[in-house]
PDB file of C-alpha atoms in Angstrom:
ATOM      1  CA  MET A   1       0.000   0.000   0.000  1.00 57.00           C
ATOM      2  CA  GLN A   2       1.327   3.406  -0.986  1.00 70.00           C
ATOM      3  CA  THR A   3       2.493   5.879   1.629  1.00 91.00           C
ATOM      4  CA  ILE A   4      -0.114   8.544   2.319  1.00 96.00           C
ATOM      5  CA  ARG A   5       1.011  11.976   1.087  1.00 97.00           C
ATOM      6  CA  GLY A   6      -2.228  13.835   0.520  1.00 98.00           C
ATOM      7  CA  ILE A   7      -5.464  14.416   2.445  1.00 98.00           C
ATOM      8  CA  LEU A   8      -8.725  15.544   0.860  1.00 98.00           C
ATOM      9  CA  LEU A   9     -11.142  16.940   3.422  1.00 98.00           C
ATOM     10  CA  ASP A  10     -14.849  17.573   3.093  1.00 97.00           C
ATOM     11  CA  ILE A  11     -15.879  20.770   4.882  1.00 97.00           C
ATOM     12  CA  ASP A  12     -19.528  20.729   5.991  1.00 94.00           C
ATOM     13  CA  GLY A  13     -20.041  17.900   8.474  1.00 95.00           C
ATOM     14  CA  VAL A  14     -16.291  17.292   8.853  1.00 97.00           C
ATOM     15  CA  LEU A  15     -14.757  20.651   9.778  1.00 97.00           C
ATOM     16  CA  HIS A  16     -17.961  22.391  10.861  1.00 97.00           C
ATOM     17  CA  VAL A  17     -21.726  22.022  11.166  1.00 94.00           C
ATOM     18  CA  SER A  18     -23.708  25.173  10.340  1.00 91.00           C
ATOM     19  CA  MET A  19     -20.452  27.148  10.670  1.00 93.00           C
ATOM     20  CA  GLN A  20     -19.842  25.847  14.179  1.00 95.00           C
ATOM     21  CA  PRO A  21     -16.338  24.287  14.104  1.00 96.00           C
ATOM     22  CA  ILE A  22     -16.051  20.623  15.005  1.00 97.00           C
ATOM     23  CA  SER A  23     -14.004  20.232  18.171  1.00 97.00           C
ATOM     24  CA  GLY A  24     -10.369  19.654  17.216  1.00 97.00           C
ATOM     25  CA  ALA A  25     -10.798  20.633  13.546  1.00 97.00           C
ATOM     26  CA  ALA A  26      -8.454  23.630  13.631  1.00 97.00           C
ATOM     27  CA  GLU A  27      -5.857  21.675  15.579  1.00 97.00           C
ATOM     28  CA  THR A  28      -6.067  18.822  13.066  1.00 97.00           C
ATOM     29  CA  LEU A  29      -5.492  21.176  10.124  1.00 97.00           C
ATOM     30  CA  GLN A  30      -2.453  22.588  11.891  1.00 96.00           C
ATOM     31  CA  ALA A  31      -1.165  19.091  12.691  1.00 96.00           C
ATOM     32  CA  LEU A  32      -1.500  17.942   9.070  1.00 97.00           C
ATOM     33  CA  GLU A  33       0.488  20.969   7.939  1.00 95.00           C
ATOM     34  CA  ARG A  34       3.140  20.354  10.586  1.00 96.00           C
ATOM     35  CA  LEU A  35       3.431  16.673   9.635  1.00 95.00           C
ATOM     36  CA  GLY A  36       3.945  17.534   5.966  1.00 96.00           C
ATOM     37  CA  TYR A  37       0.706  16.253   4.441  1.00 97.00           C
ATOM     38  CA  ALA A  38      -0.587  18.061   1.371  1.00 97.00           C
ATOM     39  CA  THR A  39      -4.214  18.983   2.051  1.00 97.00           C
ATOM     40  CA  CYS A  40      -7.083  20.112  -0.136  1.00 97.00           C
ATOM     41  CA  LEU A  41     -10.612  20.979   0.964  1.00 97.00           C
ATOM     42  CA  VAL A  42     -13.264  19.573  -1.363  1.00 97.00           C
ATOM     43  CA  THR A  43     -16.874  20.598  -0.989  1.00 94.00           C
ATOM     44  CA  ASN A  44     -20.247  20.412  -2.686  1.00 90.00           C
ATOM     45  CA  THR A  45     -21.262  23.618  -0.891  1.00 87.00           C
ATOM     46  CA  THR A  46     -22.807  25.905  -3.503  1.00 87.00           C
ATOM     47  CA  THR A  47     -24.016  28.905  -1.515  1.00 83.00           C
ATOM     48  CA  MET A  48     -20.731  30.839  -1.512  1.00 87.00           C
ATOM     49  CA  SER A  49     -17.961  31.587  -3.965  1.00 86.00           C
ATOM     50  CA  ARG A  50     -14.625  29.993  -3.198  1.00 90.00           C
ATOM     51  CA  THR A  51     -13.223  33.341  -2.032  1.00 90.00           C
ATOM     52  CA  ALA A  52     -16.170  33.987   0.269  1.00 91.00           C
ATOM     53  CA  LEU A  53     -15.994  30.451   1.657  1.00 94.00           C
ATOM     54  CA  ALA A  54     -12.301  30.773   2.486  1.00 95.00           C
ATOM     55  CA  GLN A  55     -12.963  34.063   4.264  1.00 95.00           C
ATOM     56  CA  ARG A  56     -15.875  32.571   6.210  1.00 95.00           C
ATOM     57  CA  LEU A  57     -13.795  29.599   7.344  1.00 96.00           C
ATOM     58  CA  HIS A  58     -11.090  31.958   8.549  1.00 95.00           C
ATOM     59  CA  THR A  59     -13.636  33.859  10.649  1.00 96.00           C
ATOM     60  CA  ILE A  60     -14.582  30.669  12.514  1.00 97.00           C
ATOM     61  CA  GLY A  61     -10.949  29.835  13.237  1.00 96.00           C
ATOM     62  CA  LEU A  62     -10.186  27.288  10.514  1.00 95.00           C
ATOM     63  CA  PRO A  63      -6.781  27.982   8.899  1.00 88.00           C
ATOM     64  CA  VAL A  64      -7.328  27.324   5.172  1.00 92.00           C
ATOM     65  CA  GLU A  65      -5.853  28.634   1.931  1.00 92.00           C
ATOM     66  CA  GLU A  66      -8.246  29.628  -0.847  1.00 93.00           C
ATOM     67  CA  GLU A  67      -5.982  27.992  -3.442  1.00 93.00           C
ATOM     68  CA  ARG A  68      -6.487  24.660  -1.661  1.00 94.00           C
ATOM     69  CA  ILE A  69     -10.269  24.684  -1.836  1.00 95.00           C
ATOM     70  CA  VAL A  70     -12.057  22.983  -4.720  1.00 94.00           C
ATOM     71  CA  THR A  71     -15.782  23.688  -4.825  1.00 93.00           C
ATOM     72  CA  ALA A  72     -18.630  22.335  -6.936  1.00 92.00           C
ATOM     73  CA  PRO A  73     -19.391  25.818  -8.392  1.00 92.00           C
ATOM     74  CA  VAL A  74     -15.765  26.250  -9.508  1.00 90.00           C
ATOM     75  CA  ALA A  75     -15.776  22.803 -11.145  1.00 91.00           C
ATOM     76  CA  THR A  76     -19.127  23.553 -12.802  1.00 94.00           C
ATOM     77  CA  ALA A  77     -17.976  26.905 -14.172  1.00 93.00           C
ATOM     78  CA  ASN A  78     -14.818  25.295 -15.567  1.00 90.00           C
ATOM     79  CA  TYR A  79     -16.962  22.673 -17.314  1.00 93.00           C
ATOM     80  CA  VAL A  80     -19.265  25.295 -18.835  1.00 95.00           C
ATOM     81  CA  ARG A  81     -16.273  27.282 -20.145  1.00 95.00           C
ATOM     82  CA  GLN A  82     -14.786  24.151 -21.708  1.00 92.00           C
ATOM     83  CA  HIS A  83     -17.944  22.650 -23.235  1.00 96.00           C
ATOM     84  CA  TYR A  84     -20.478  25.464 -23.637  1.00 97.00           C
ATOM     85  CA  ALA A  85     -18.451  28.598 -24.295  1.00 95.00           C
ATOM     86  CA  GLY A  86     -20.679  31.479 -25.409  1.00 96.00           C
ATOM     87  CA  LYS A  87     -23.890  29.740 -24.335  1.00 97.00           C
ATOM     88  CA  ARG A  88     -26.499  31.306 -22.061  1.00 97.00           C
ATOM     89  CA  CYS A  89     -26.513  29.705 -18.632  1.00 97.00           C
ATOM     90  CA  TRP A  90     -29.210  29.721 -15.936  1.00 96.00           C
ATOM     91  CA  VAL A  91     -27.716  28.940 -12.518  1.00 94.00           C
ATOM     92  CA  LEU A  92     -30.355  28.061  -9.951  1.00 93.00           C
ATOM     93  CA  THR A  93     -28.621  28.165  -6.578  1.00 91.00           C
ATOM     94  CA  LYS A  94     -28.893  29.983  -3.300  1.00 88.00           C
ATOM     95  CA  GLY A  95     -26.243  32.495  -2.277  1.00 79.00           C
ATOM     96  CA  ASN A  96     -23.695  34.269  -4.433  1.00 82.00           C
ATOM     97  CA  THR A  97     -21.342  32.273  -6.621  1.00 84.00           C
ATOM     98  CA  GLU A  98     -21.267  34.693  -9.557  1.00 85.00           C
ATOM     99  CA  ALA A  99     -17.567  35.380  -8.976  1.00 85.00           C
ATOM    100  CA  ASP A 100     -16.854  31.735  -9.847  1.00 89.00           C
ATOM    101  CA  PHE A 101     -18.741  32.102 -13.159  1.00 92.00           C
ATOM    102  CA  THR A 102     -16.753  35.060 -14.499  1.00 92.00           C
ATOM    103  CA  GLY A 103     -16.832  35.176 -18.290  1.00 94.00           C
ATOM    104  CA  ILE A 104     -20.030  33.101 -18.595  1.00 96.00           C
ATOM    105  CA  GLU A 105     -23.275  34.726 -19.761  1.00 96.00           C
ATOM    106  CA  LEU A 106     -25.733  34.222 -16.910  1.00 95.00           C
ATOM    107  CA  VAL A 107     -29.453  34.815 -17.368  1.00 94.00           C
ATOM    108  CA  ASN A 108     -31.740  35.975 -14.577  1.00 83.00           C
ATOM    109  CA  GLY A 109     -35.390  35.400 -13.860  1.00 76.00           C
ATOM    110  CA  LEU A 110     -37.867  32.746 -14.869  1.00 85.00           C
ATOM    111  CA  LYS A 111     -38.732  34.107 -18.312  1.00 83.00           C
ATOM    112  CA  GLU A 112     -35.397  34.144 -20.134  1.00 91.00           C
ATOM    113  CA  HIS A 113     -34.134  31.442 -22.468  1.00 95.00           C
ATOM    114  CA  ALA A 114     -31.022  29.488 -21.532  1.00 97.00           C
ATOM    115  CA  ASP A 115     -28.939  26.835 -23.283  1.00 97.00           C
ATOM    116  CA  VAL A 116     -27.593  25.381 -20.032  1.00 97.00           C
ATOM    117  CA  VAL A 117     -29.538  24.749 -16.824  1.00 97.00           C
ATOM    118  CA  VAL A 118     -27.408  24.416 -13.687  1.00 96.00           C
ATOM    119  CA  ILE A 119     -28.936  23.214 -10.424  1.00 96.00           C
ATOM    120  CA  GLY A 120     -27.023  23.924  -7.219  1.00 93.00           C
ATOM    121  CA  GLY A 121     -28.039  24.055  -3.576  1.00 88.00           C
ATOM    122  CA  ALA A 122     -31.098  26.197  -4.152  1.00 86.00           C
ATOM    123  CA  GLU A 123     -33.158  25.138  -1.098  1.00 88.00           C
ATOM    124  CA  GLU A 124     -36.342  27.273  -0.938  1.00 91.00           C
ATOM    125  CA  LEU A 125     -35.666  28.613  -4.451  1.00 92.00           C
ATOM    126  CA  LEU A 126     -36.609  25.197  -5.850  1.00 94.00           C
ATOM    127  CA  THR A 127     -40.252  26.179  -6.173  1.00 96.00           C
ATOM    128  CA  TYR A 128     -42.748  24.635  -8.583  1.00 97.00           C
ATOM    129  CA  GLU A 129     -42.394  27.709 -10.806  1.00 96.00           C
ATOM    130  CA  ALA A 130     -38.593  27.382 -10.929  1.00 95.00           C
ATOM    131  CA  MET A 131     -38.673  23.623 -11.504  1.00 97.00           C
ATOM    132  CA  ASN A 132     -41.271  24.005 -14.249  1.00 96.00           C
ATOM    133  CA  HIS A 133     -39.187  26.682 -15.982  1.00 96.00           C
ATOM    134  CA  ALA A 134     -36.141  24.408 -15.810  1.00 96.00           C
ATOM    135  CA  PHE A 135     -38.213  21.536 -17.208  1.00 97.00           C
ATOM    136  CA  ARG A 136     -39.428  23.649 -20.133  1.00 96.00           C
ATOM    137  CA  LEU A 137     -35.898  24.791 -20.946  1.00 97.00           C
ATOM    138  CA  LEU A 138     -34.733  21.177 -20.976  1.00 97.00           C
ATOM    139  CA  MET A 139     -37.602  20.161 -23.257  1.00 98.00           C
ATOM    140  CA  ASP A 140     -36.618  23.039 -25.564  1.00 96.00           C
ATOM    141  CA  GLY A 141     -33.098  21.643 -25.899  1.00 97.00           C
ATOM    142  CA  ALA A 142     -31.121  22.930 -22.919  1.00 97.00           C
ATOM    143  CA  VAL A 143     -28.623  20.649 -21.200  1.00 98.00           C
ATOM    144  CA  LEU A 144     -28.837  19.816 -17.494  1.00 98.00           C
ATOM    145  CA  LEU A 145     -25.839  20.240 -15.186  1.00 97.00           C
ATOM    146  CA  ALA A 146     -25.848  19.511 -11.471  1.00 96.00           C
ATOM    147  CA  MET A 147     -23.289  20.984  -9.112  1.00 94.00           C
ATOM    148  CA  HIS A 148     -23.963  17.866  -7.044  1.00 92.00           C
ATOM    149  CA  ILE A 149     -26.698  15.351  -6.310  1.00 91.00           C
ATOM    150  CA  ASN A 150     -26.563  15.365  -2.511  1.00 88.00           C
ATOM    151  CA  MET A 151     -29.819  14.082  -1.032  1.00 90.00           C
ATOM    152  CA  TYR A 152     -29.532  15.826   2.346  1.00 88.00           C
ATOM    153  CA  TRP A 153     -27.064  17.263   4.847  1.00 85.00           C
ATOM    154  CA  ARG A 154     -26.854  17.940   8.571  1.00 83.00           C
ATOM    155  CA  THR A 155     -27.437  21.378  10.099  1.00 86.00           C
ATOM    156  CA  LYS A 156     -27.685  22.545  13.692  1.00 86.00           C
ATOM    157  CA  ASP A 157     -31.452  22.033  13.366  1.00 89.00           C
ATOM    158  CA  GLY A 158     -31.147  18.489  12.023  1.00 91.00           C
ATOM    159  CA  LEU A 159     -31.149  16.884   8.576  1.00 90.00           C
ATOM    160  CA  GLN A 160     -32.150  19.091   5.657  1.00 90.00           C
ATOM    161  CA  LEU A 161     -33.253  18.092   2.145  1.00 91.00           C
ATOM    162  CA  ASP A 162     -30.745  18.992  -0.570  1.00 91.00           C
ATOM    163  CA  SER A 163     -31.047  19.457  -4.332  1.00 92.00           C
ATOM    164  CA  GLY A 164     -30.365  15.850  -5.414  1.00 94.00           C
ATOM    165  CA  PRO A 165     -34.038  14.787  -5.359  1.00 96.00           C
ATOM    166  CA  PHE A 166     -34.965  17.843  -7.463  1.00 97.00           C
ATOM    167  CA  VAL A 167     -32.284  17.033 -10.040  1.00 97.00           C
ATOM    168  CA  ARG A 168     -33.622  13.486 -10.203  1.00 97.00           C
ATOM    169  CA  ALA A 169     -37.162  14.800 -10.739  1.00 97.00           C
ATOM    170  CA  LEU A 170     -35.983  16.881 -13.697  1.00 98.00           C
ATOM    171  CA  GLU A 171     -34.191  13.856 -15.143  1.00 98.00           C
ATOM    172  CA  ILE A 172     -37.329  11.725 -14.903  1.00 98.00           C
ATOM    173  CA  ALA A 173     -39.607  14.395 -16.372  1.00 98.00           C
ATOM    174  CA  SER A 174     -37.313  15.448 -19.232  1.00 98.00           C
ATOM    175  CA  GLY A 175     -35.707  12.119 -20.044  1.00 98.00           C
ATOM    176  CA  LYS A 176     -32.291  13.787 -19.846  1.00 97.00           C
ATOM    177  CA  GLN A 177     -29.450  12.791 -17.538  1.00 97.00           C
ATOM    178  CA  ALA A 178     -27.647  15.483 -15.583  1.00 97.00           C
ATOM    179  CA  VAL A 179     -23.899  15.865 -15.820  1.00 96.00           C
ATOM    180  CA  VAL A 180     -22.688  15.935 -12.203  1.00 95.00           C
ATOM    181  CA  LEU A 181     -19.672  18.197 -11.634  1.00 95.00           C
ATOM    182  CA  GLY A 182     -19.105  17.978  -7.855  1.00 93.00           C
ATOM    183  CA  LYS A 183     -18.562  14.893  -5.736  1.00 94.00           C
ATOM    184  CA  PRO A 184     -18.732  11.977  -6.535  1.00 93.00           C
ATOM    185  CA  SER A 185     -17.470  12.887 -10.025  1.00 93.00           C
ATOM    186  CA  ALA A 186     -14.073  11.343 -10.740  1.00 92.00           C
ATOM    187  CA  ASP A 187     -13.087  14.523 -12.576  1.00 90.00           C
ATOM    188  CA  PHE A 188     -13.818  16.559  -9.457  1.00 94.00           C
ATOM    189  CA  PHE A 189     -11.520  14.380  -7.337  1.00 96.00           C
ATOM    190  CA  ALA A 190      -8.857  14.491 -10.062  1.00 94.00           C
ATOM    191  CA  GLN A 191      -8.954  18.298 -10.002  1.00 90.00           C
ATOM    192  CA  ALA A 192      -8.411  18.274  -6.240  1.00 94.00           C
ATOM    193  CA  LEU A 193      -5.528  15.804  -6.463  1.00 96.00           C
ATOM    194  CA  ALA A 194      -3.890  17.896  -9.186  1.00 93.00           C
ATOM    195  CA  THR A 195      -4.130  20.925  -6.910  1.00 93.00           C
ATOM    196  CA  ILE A 196      -1.844  19.250  -4.353  1.00 96.00           C
ATOM    197  CA  HIS A 197       0.226  17.199  -6.868  1.00 96.00           C
ATOM    198  CA  VAL A 198      -0.656  13.864  -5.289  1.00 97.00           C
ATOM    199  CA  LYS A 199      -1.650  10.592  -6.998  1.00 97.00           C
ATOM    200  CA  ALA A 200      -4.902   8.878  -6.051  1.00 97.00           C
ATOM    201  CA  ASP A 201      -3.236   5.881  -4.426  1.00 96.00           C
ATOM    202  CA  GLU A 202      -1.237   8.257  -2.211  1.00 97.00           C
ATOM    203  CA  ALA A 203      -4.319  10.083  -0.900  1.00 98.00           C
ATOM    204  CA  VAL A 204      -7.190   9.618   1.509  1.00 98.00           C
ATOM    205  CA  MET A 205     -10.567  11.345   1.468  1.00 98.00           C
ATOM    206  CA  VAL A 206     -12.216  12.243   4.772  1.00 98.00           C
ATOM    207  CA  GLY A 207     -15.942  12.936   4.507  1.00 97.00           C
ATOM    208  CA  ASP A 208     -19.335  12.516   6.156  1.00 96.00           C
ATOM    209  CA  ASP A 209     -21.196  11.285   3.056  1.00 95.00           C
ATOM    210  CA  ILE A 210     -20.857   7.530   2.539  1.00 96.00           C
ATOM    211  CA  GLU A 211     -21.848   7.615  -1.140  1.00 94.00           C
ATOM    212  CA  ASN A 212     -20.448  10.910  -2.451  1.00 93.00           C
ATOM    213  CA  ASP A 213     -17.319  11.148  -0.293  1.00 96.00           C
ATOM    214  CA  ILE A 214     -16.324   7.599   0.640  1.00 97.00           C
ATOM    215  CA  HIS A 215     -17.562   5.517  -2.292  1.00 97.00           C
ATOM    216  CA  GLY A 216     -16.730   8.295  -4.758  1.00 96.00           C
ATOM    217  CA  ALA A 217     -13.161   8.508  -3.481  1.00 97.00           C
ATOM    218  CA  GLN A 218     -12.709   4.737  -3.498  1.00 98.00           C
ATOM    219  CA  ARG A 219     -13.904   4.522  -7.104  1.00 97.00           C
ATOM    220  CA  ALA A 220     -11.373   7.257  -7.933  1.00 97.00           C
ATOM    221  CA  GLY A 221      -8.567   5.119  -6.477  1.00 97.00           C
ATOM    222  CA  MET A 222      -8.267   6.687  -3.022  1.00 97.00           C
ATOM    223  CA  ARG A 223      -8.956   5.431   0.459  1.00 97.00           C
ATOM    224  CA  GLY A 224     -12.096   6.799   2.088  1.00 98.00           C
ATOM    225  CA  ILE A 225     -12.512   7.672   5.759  1.00 98.00           C
ATOM    226  CA  LEU A 226     -15.942   8.329   7.258  1.00 98.00           C
ATOM    227  CA  ALA A 227     -16.255  11.033   9.931  1.00 98.00           C
ATOM    228  CA  LEU A 228     -19.333  10.541  12.119  1.00 97.00           C
ATOM    229  CA  THR A 229     -19.928  14.246  12.812  1.00 96.00           C
ATOM    230  CA  GLY A 230     -22.120  14.850   9.764  1.00 93.00           C
ATOM    231  CA  LYS A 231     -25.037  13.238   7.977  1.00 89.00           C
ATOM    232  CA  HIS A 232     -24.246   9.537   8.422  1.00 89.00           C
ATOM    233  CA  ARG A 233     -23.860   7.505  11.592  1.00 91.00           C
ATOM    234  CA  ALA A 234     -22.123   4.212  12.362  1.00 93.00           C
ATOM    235  CA  ASP A 235     -25.421   2.324  11.963  1.00 94.00           C
ATOM    236  CA  SER A 236     -26.188   3.676   8.477  1.00 93.00           C
ATOM    237  CA  PRO A 237     -27.664   0.972   6.225  1.00 94.00           C
ATOM    238  CA  LEU A 238     -25.369   2.241   3.454  1.00 94.00           C
ATOM    239  CA  LEU A 239     -22.489   0.591   5.316  1.00 95.00           C
ATOM    240  CA  THR A 240     -23.868  -2.819   4.342  1.00 96.00           C
ATOM    241  CA  ARG A 241     -22.726  -2.189   0.751  1.00 96.00           C
ATOM    242  CA  ILE A 242     -20.020   0.502   1.081  1.00 97.00           C
ATOM    243  CA  THR A 243     -17.079  -0.139   3.401  1.00 98.00           C
ATOM    244  CA  PRO A 244     -14.946   2.839   4.461  1.00 98.00           C
ATOM    245  CA  ASP A 245     -11.257   2.222   4.990  1.00 97.00           C
ATOM    246  CA  ALA A 246     -11.729   3.695   8.465  1.00 97.00           C
ATOM    247  CA  ILE A 247     -14.506   5.210  10.573  1.00 98.00           C
ATOM    248  CA  LEU A 248     -13.574   8.061  12.914  1.00 98.00           C
ATOM    249  CA  ASN A 249     -15.729   9.691  15.548  1.00 98.00           C
ATOM    250  CA  SER A 250     -14.434  13.050  14.314  1.00 98.00           C
ATOM    251  CA  ILE A 251     -11.668  14.754  12.372  1.00 97.00           C
ATOM    252  CA  ALA A 252      -9.780  15.094  15.653  1.00 98.00           C
ATOM    253  CA  GLU A 253      -8.901  11.385  15.423  1.00 98.00           C
ATOM    254  CA  LEU A 254      -7.283  11.704  11.975  1.00 98.00           C
ATOM    255  CA  PRO A 255      -3.676  12.439  13.064  1.00 97.00           C
ATOM    256  CA  GLY A 256      -3.718   9.377  15.317  1.00 96.00           C
ATOM    257  CA  TRP A 257      -5.078   7.201  12.510  1.00 97.00           C
ATOM    258  CA  LEU A 258      -2.407   8.466  10.125  1.00 96.00           C
ATOM    259  CA  GLU A 259       0.301   7.727  12.673  1.00 93.00           C
ATOM    260  CA  GLY A 260      -0.804   4.094  12.732  1.00 88.00           C
ATOM    261  CA  GLN A 261      -0.505   3.637   8.964  1.00 86.00           C
TER     262      GLN A 261
END
C-alpha cells in the first residue's frame, strides 16, 4: 500500500456544522500541515464563492488557503467554459457564486431562455415555478448540469433536504441525464488531487457522506474515511454495501489514525 502523502477533506459535516467548528478541527489542520501532508478541501457547498468560503472559514478559526479549496461551483464553471463557451446559462442556486462564473453569460429570472440549466443548492428557491421553468428549458433543448446530487445534509437544526431529489425529478420528467460536476465525479476528485500534486493511491478522502465522499473517493482510487460528525452515523444501512477504509468519531482522530498507517 502506498504511503499517504495527501489528504482531501470535506468541509460541511467534517470541519464544521452550520459554521460551528467541530471540536479539534483547527488543531487537526495545523497538525496535518506540521506533519507535511498536502491537504485540499473539497466541498459540494454551492451557496458561496470559493473566495467567500475561504474568508468565512477563517472567521470561525479554521486555517485554510483559498488555493487549496475545490468547490462544486468552480468545477461547474470550468466545465461550462470548456464545453459550452458562449452559451447562455441559468444557474439556480442559493447564495452568491457569480464570482466563480466570471466570463459566462448568466441569465436571470424565470422568463429568459437558456442553453444550459445548472442546479445547485437552491433550497427554498426550488419552487414549482422554478422547476417548471427548468423543465421547459430542458424540453426546448437545454442541457442539465448539477453541481452535485446530494440528497440531504446535517445542520444545527437536524437533517435538511438537498437538491439531489430535485435534479432526479428533472431527469425523470425530461428524459435527460444530468452531468454531475461535484462529488462523486471522478473529474472533481482528479482536479483536487492535481491541486496538491498527489496521486490517487497516495491520498485519503475524509468525509461525512458515505456515497459521495467515501464511495466516490474509493472509485477514484483513493482510500475513504468516514467522519461521524455529519449526515451519516455508524449504523447507516449504506455501510452494508459501502465499506470505508476507516470510521472516525471526528476529524480530531485523523492524526492518530495516520500515525498508525
